[in-house]
Structure formats: C-alpha cells, structure tokens
C-alpha cells in the first residue's frame, strides 16, 4: 500500500499508531461514522508490545487491570493467564481485539508518517508518509505511545562493535540465543531488570553495566490475584468505575498512614504487605507521605535496600545494587522476577559504572576506565526518548508553519496533555501533561480516546470544524502540571519523567502527577464549562470560553477538600468561645514547624495589663544579637494566641535569621477596638526598649503579622510614626485586613468556599469594631496617612477575599513613596500560606517573606537546611 499517488487521499482522521490507544481510537471514530486511516511503522498491531519482545517482557500493572474495558463481551471472551502477562500474550490480546472488531481494514502497517502540515485555508492536515503519499485529513491524532522512540546509544564507540547488537526496544522477531556466549547488558531500568535473569540463563558469561542502581520489587507473578478476580466477578462495572476514579487507574485505597509518625511495627507491617503483594501502586502507597516527605521516603527506601542486601550474597555487589542517589519512586520502580538473586550466579557480574565508567565500545567489547571486556553480544536496555520523542519525530508544523519541535524547544506545552496551541485539530493520546505513564495506561488511554471522540461529536453537532487550546488555558495547565510535581520529590531525580535521560533534552516534569481521577475531573469540567480554554470554529460560528481550569495549588485544594469532608460548623455560626475551642482543637493536630534554637515564653506590660509573648531565636551561628521582629497572630481580632501561629513563627525565625517575638494581644469581643491596635503599639515599644535583653540588635526592629495580626502590625507602624517611635525597619503583612470595605472584587470572587468567607469576616468585624469605627485608620489603615511608613512586604493570595485590599495597600504605600514588595501567593487562600508542614506549595512564599525580612536587616542570615 506504500505507493505514491498523484491525487491526495482524503479522510476525516489520520491516527498514527496501532497499539492500545490507536486501536481504540479507530473503534470510536468509526462509531462516529468518520473515515479513518491508521498508520503504523510496525508490521502488525501492538504498539509497544509489537516492538519490546525481549526475554522477560511483561506488563507491570496486573493484567486484570491492564486491559480494555469498553467492550463487556470482550472482557468475557478473554482471560489472562497470569497476574502479569507476558509480551506475547498481550500482543495476542491486541490482535484478538483488532480481529474481533474488524479493525485491520483501516490500518496500514509498515508506513511511517514523515511530515504533517496544517493547511489553514483548507482547515486540514496534509500528511506525508515515507512512501511519498499525501493524505489530507481534518483530524490528526497521535496514538504513538509514551515510550516508543528508543534513545539512541549515547556511548562513545557505539557502532564499532562487530558482535551481535540488540536493543530491548527493537528485539528481533526470531529472538536471540545467547547460549554459550559472553553477553553485556547496558542499562538497569525495567527492560534491563526484566531481561537480565533470562539472559543469564543462557549466557556463558554475563556482565551488567549499571550506571544507576534501581529500586525493584518482586512481581510474585502467578495466577491473577484472587482478591482482584473476586472483586471483578462480583461487580465488573463497579470495579472498572473505581479504576477510572482512582489515583493510578487501578482500584486502590490510598492510605492515610504517615511514614514519619507511624510506629516501627506499623511501618514494617505495611511495607512487608506491599512487598508480598508485588504491585507498583502498593509499594508506592506504603505511606501517604512517601512521595513528598524525604524522611518518610527513606523509611521505604531503606527497607528495600535491606531486601537487596539479604538477596545478594556478595556484600560489595549488594551495596552497588542499592539505590542511594534518588528517592524511591521518583524514577520508575521496577517489578522483577529473581533479578537481584541473578547476581549470585557465578557467571554473572555487575560492573558499577559509577566506579569505572565506560570509556568506549570497542570492536570486540567494552572498555571501562579500569578494564577491557570482550563480548559476543551487547544488549542495550538504555531506554527511550520518553513522552515527547515520538510526537516530535515526525515533522509536524501547525499554523504559521511553526514546528512542534520548535514550539517545545524548552519543554512540552499542552492543554490537558491532549492538544497544543497553534496546532488545530491535532490530538495527542496520553500526551505530556496527562497522567499517562504514572497511571495504568489502559485506563488513561480509554479516557483520552473517549474525550476526543466526545469532543468531535460535540463539534459536529454544533457545526464546528476546528478546535485548539488558547494560550491562556495552555499556560495555566502547564503551570498546574508543574505545581503538582513541585510539591513532590519527583523532580529531584534524573529520570526520564524529567527528560533527564536524553542528553540536551529540557528538564521539565512531563506527566501529570495529580492522579487519574483529578485529571478526569478536570477534563470533564472543561467540557461542562463549554470547552473552557478551547477555541472552536466552523460554519456554526466561533466559540471560545477562555480561562484556566485549575488555578489553585494542588495541596491547597486537598486541604479544602479535607476541611469540607470534616463537616465542621461555619465559625461565624459559633460563639467566640466555641470558635476558639474549635481552632485550638485543629491547631493541635498540625505538624510543629521547624526546630529553632530557643523558645522562651514571657510577659510584657500592656496598656491594660500584661501581654504574653513567645520569643524564637534561630539555631546556629552567628552567636550574639540578632534583628528583632514583633509578630502578631491572625484570627480576626477574636481568635488565636501564641500557639495558633507557633509553626509559622518558627518558620519565619528560621528563614529570616531574626529573633521573632510573637505577642498575644487583647481579643474581641471582650476588648473591642482599638484595644488590639494599642496593644500592638505598646508591644513594639517595649520590644524596642528591651532589645538588648531580648537578644536583639537595638534599632533593628520590624513588625509582621497575618490577617488581623497584619492589620495591627500595619496600624502599629502608623502609630509609631505619629507618636515618636520607635523606628521600624520594615513591615511584613501576610494577607492583611487593611480596610472594612467588602465590595472589592476579591470579596465577590472568593467570599465563599475558601475558609475565610465574607460571612466570617463580617462576624470578625462585628465582634471587633462598631460600624462607626471601621473607617478609623486604626481599624482600616488603608484610610490613614501613608507617608513616611517603613518599607513593606505584602502577601496577597489569589483565593483570599482580602486579596484586593492587600494589593490596594501596596499600591497606596507605593504612591506615598514607601518601598513595597508585593508578593502574590499564586493559587493560595487566606490561610494556606501559613500552613507550615501541611501546604508544601506555601514554602516558596514563606521563603520570599524570609528574604524580605533579611532585606530589612542586611546582617541577618537564615538557619541552614530549610526546605
Ligand atoms: O529504560 P530506562 P527502560 N550508559 O530509561 C541506562 C517502561 N517499561 O527501557 O538511570 C550507561 O528506565 C540508564 O541509566 P541511568 C517503564 O515505564 C515497562 O528500562 O540513566 N547506562 C538506565 O539504567 C520504564 O520505566 C516495562 O543512569 C545508560 C537504563 O539504561 C520505561 O519503560 C518494561 C546509558 C535505561 O532505563 C523505560 O524502561 C520495560 C548510558 N549511556 C519498560 N543510557 C514493564 O514492566 C541509559 N543508560 C511494563
């Protein structure tokens, strides 16, 4: 079929790839009555399972789950023979599916798409194949898989070797016989780890060249797990539904056990159960915090290292096989059968490339820094140009001739991992920015195919012909993908998830780590909001509802979900006493915040009696006096105390290198306006006067506060200026209350659903100040005289009703000549930035606060080792 044609062929859709995704895409497009051509450079269906025929190749998701669910009859007709099926069986399955649905008639094998050009006037793609054919189509769909373009061997001398050369990713169909041979395997990722035990069975000598030791867990292969089969038999529909709405695409109850707080016996029990289970999502779910907390991760990692040490007899080899340079899970863990035990065989040797790197491949073997090895065969198990390699391999040019390669020069940019701006009607199945390789691929594939099919159907009904994401929506999604990764340990590893395995490839976290269910929800929301963030055109008109589907930081969203699930009564329906008790109860469950050098409680004289304070002194050098920061807690002038903001004060102390003096002030309704403000001024004056006794540097004094605490900190600056001091070097105002006007846009946008609500703010005001007093600058400092005030750092959070008054204060201070640093807490709420140890994404904002405080006092140095 590879003959050139003078008249371009036409069809509705071209799909590249006839693996799991291409086959199902074809099936769905046919259902829509569209004409489709599927091209695959392979000789048959199967995609990755066509090519990766190396000995030992199996899936690493239980096959009960690594299977199509769209066809209930198919599910009845096919039974997997093992927990993890072999490559031949999976390939047989895909052939069976292709035949069962008569898919082959629309698939052309041994055809490679070499270029694709968007023809704007025609609103069609012009596809060129290696046979010189041109096919024009409305929709161009990449079903090319995430791990399909082998990485070219980046080893000096590759190509010189005159013996047999094999790539796990392109294994010969006739197989390989290593009997009696001296064999080298380079690479210890999943492909290497699966194949090495089987190569060892044949080879006379086997040397494994390992650059990075990898975590691997025994697969315990055998019959499909009884528990899963029972669940499936009981209610297959419910099981598949649970998979679609799970985190990884396999029904799995995520644990809430934290590694850092679990007892030794619980840790051991959970780990051993996961080890016995032999499933990736099990071992990745020993502790809820192992993906984000280094200490928790290390517990699991060390238990795996123990297993490796006990499996491998030679201690030196065992140690070299123990991964120590990356957190567990941040490089794809492997499932193996007898991998580590293989090194106990007398003819198998590990060559640790960290100790003796490869200098060159030679005509007859491999030369390392220390030794020359002779081989009959070399097996490259060196991996793939993952996730983007196949997408940019063909020369794809979108509108204005921009190529995908150029557009993605600094890393891929997509909307939902499905499309990319500038490339109309170009769809990617399981593209970068979707859960893809972090999930059970079959579940993610079905979801993507269904989404694309649904989209094309909706477009047809509306008379629309083209679809493409907007730049805003795409940038928002890219940001969200990176935000999700940033709160985990994953970006710390040199993994193919980061593009780090291919020299010169930009380092960007490629898949979406937020989970299958969160992702599905985002995709569904985009549709239900009229294809939010997409621009669609056609005879039916132009549709574009521009916007960003996920603006909130992922961990902030999780906290909000948790709070909602707790079903607590709204604070503004409680008495002040009950609200205080509720706040104290929730505060007691938080992580404590970082260690600091010293914490001292004391009292200071206030205008109406003593005020308790807590002093935090940073750990470590330099010895001697430090700048002082007087801090006021949040809580709407009604709630809060020294304990409520204790973790935040520790964090500020460690980050700023200053002594923090947190002062409790009189609360409303017992002491109404202006009691809190007057206490704040008195506290600042007293700390200044007692600087030396407090370990401070006289004259180096700043104020800080959060929420209502920021309100009285700002007021204290105005009062100090007007009443003869003291001199204040700077003010840090975190999500401050600076006005009593609730009509600003941020109240309308964020007045409900983000913990600080309009109703709660009203409740605070009602407790604190009479309406007549609320315009007084001592209650609403925005209305005061702002000239001559100390430099300010103001934090304004996106989802805070007070956002716009914080911004207004920054602008007004600037207009009055005050230096201002306005930091936007992107994706945060009024409370989330302060949640030390809970909301990881708040750390960069707090780092900025620490930097601002240090800028007030050039001599300040932060504590070391702060995340
Ligand atoms: O590839 P990899 P893979 N010199 O990139 C080493 C899926 N999969 O084909 O880590 C020396 O993981 C490289 O070393 P380093 C699965 O998602 C699934 O094994 O870069 N060594 C590494 O050890 C998997 O994660 C299954 O330092 C070099 C290895 O080669 C993904 O595919 C089975 C080197 C490559 O490991 C990729 O797995 C197989 C060099 N120049 C694959 N270059 C299932 O079980 C690379 N390496 C379903």
Short mmCIF file of N, CA and C in Angstrom, two decimals, residues 208 210 213 305 308-324 340 343-344 348-356 370-371:
data_model
loop_
_atom_site.label_atom_id
_atom_site.label_comp_id
_atom_site.label_asym_id
_atom_site.label_seq_id
_atom_site.Cartn_x
_atom_site.Cartn_y
_atom_site.Cartn_z
N UNK A 208 26.67 -7.03 33.62
CA UNK A 208 25.63 -5.99 33.59
C UNK A 208 26.29 -4.65 33.90
N UNK A 210 25.90 -1.13 35.00
CA UNK A 210 24.89 -0.34 35.72
C UNK A 210 25.39 1.08 35.99
N UNK A 213 21.79 2.45 40.14
CA UNK A 213 21.08 1.34 40.77
C UNK A 213 19.60 1.70 40.85
N UNK A 305 16.34 -1.50 50.45
CA UNK A 305 17.79 -1.77 50.43
C UNK A 305 18.13 -2.99 51.31
N UNK A 308 17.50 -6.00 49.34
CA UNK A 308 18.54 -6.23 48.33
C UNK A 308 19.76 -6.85 49.00
N UNK A 309 20.13 -6.30 50.15
CA UNK A 309 21.32 -6.82 50.85
C UNK A 309 21.12 -8.27 51.26
N UNK A 310 19.87 -8.62 51.61
CA UNK A 310 19.67 -10.00 52.04
C UNK A 310 19.56 -10.95 50.84
N UNK A 311 19.26 -10.41 49.65
CA UNK A 311 19.13 -11.28 48.48
C UNK A 311 20.47 -11.55 47.81
N UNK A 312 21.38 -10.59 47.92
CA UNK A 312 22.64 -10.69 47.16
C UNK A 312 23.76 -11.10 48.10
N UNK A 313 24.44 -12.19 47.73
CA UNK A 313 25.42 -12.77 48.67
C UNK A 313 26.69 -11.92 48.81
N UNK A 314 27.19 -11.40 47.70
CA UNK A 314 28.44 -10.63 47.79
C UNK A 314 28.13 -9.21 48.29
N UNK A 315 28.67 -8.85 49.47
CA UNK A 315 28.29 -7.56 50.07
C UNK A 315 28.62 -6.36 49.17
N UNK A 316 29.72 -6.45 48.45
CA UNK A 316 30.09 -5.30 47.61
C UNK A 316 29.10 -5.13 46.46
N UNK A 317 28.75 -6.28 45.85
CA UNK A 317 27.76 -6.22 44.76
C UNK A 317 26.41 -5.73 45.31
N UNK A 318 26.06 -6.25 46.48
CA UNK A 318 24.78 -5.85 47.08
C UNK A 318 24.74 -4.34 47.29
N UNK A 319 25.82 -3.80 47.80
CA UNK A 319 25.86 -2.37 48.09
C UNK A 319 25.75 -1.55 46.80
N UNK A 320 26.44 -2.07 45.76
CA UNK A 320 26.38 -1.34 44.48
C UNK A 320 24.97 -1.40 43.87
N UNK A 321 24.22 -2.45 44.22
CA UNK A 321 22.85 -2.57 43.68
C UNK A 321 21.84 -1.77 44.48
N UNK A 322 22.27 -1.23 45.62
CA UNK A 322 21.35 -0.45 46.47
C UNK A 322 21.25 0.98 45.96
N UNK A 323 20.06 1.40 45.53
CA UNK A 323 19.93 2.77 45.03
C UNK A 323 20.07 3.77 46.18
N UNK A 324 20.89 4.78 45.96
CA UNK A 324 21.10 5.77 47.03
C UNK A 324 21.05 7.19 46.49
N UNK A 340 17.66 -9.63 41.60
CA UNK A 340 18.83 -9.46 42.48
C UNK A 340 19.54 -10.80 42.71
N UNK A 343 22.55 -12.11 40.55
CA UNK A 343 23.95 -11.73 40.79
C UNK A 343 24.67 -12.75 41.68
N UNK A 344 23.94 -13.74 42.22
CA UNK A 344 24.60 -14.79 42.99
C UNK A 344 25.15 -15.89 42.07
N UNK A 348 27.71 -14.37 36.50
CA UNK A 348 27.09 -13.04 36.33
C UNK A 348 27.86 -12.02 37.16
N UNK A 349 28.12 -10.90 36.54
CA UNK A 349 28.91 -9.89 37.24
C UNK A 349 28.29 -8.51 37.02
N UNK A 350 28.31 -7.73 38.08
CA UNK A 350 27.84 -6.34 37.97
C UNK A 350 29.04 -5.43 37.76
N UNK A 351 28.94 -4.56 36.77
CA UNK A 351 30.01 -3.56 36.57
C UNK A 351 29.41 -2.20 36.94
N UNK A 352 29.93 -1.64 38.00
CA UNK A 352 29.39 -0.39 38.52
C UNK A 352 30.02 0.79 37.77
N UNK A 353 29.24 1.40 36.92
CA UNK A 353 29.80 2.47 36.07
C UNK A 353 30.08 3.75 36.85
N UNK A 354 29.57 3.81 38.08
CA UNK A 354 29.93 4.97 38.92
C UNK A 354 31.40 4.85 39.34
N UNK A 355 31.86 3.59 39.44
CA UNK A 355 33.26 3.38 39.84
C UNK A 355 34.16 3.30 38.62
N UNK A 356 33.68 2.70 37.57
CA UNK A 356 34.51 2.58 36.36
C UNK A 356 33.64 2.87 35.14
N UNK A 370 38.68 1.10 34.01
CA UNK A 370 39.62 0.18 34.67
C UNK A 370 39.91 -1.09 33.89
N UNK A 371 39.00 -1.50 33.00
CA UNK A 371 39.12 -2.84 32.42
C UNK A 371 38.71 -2.86 30.96
#
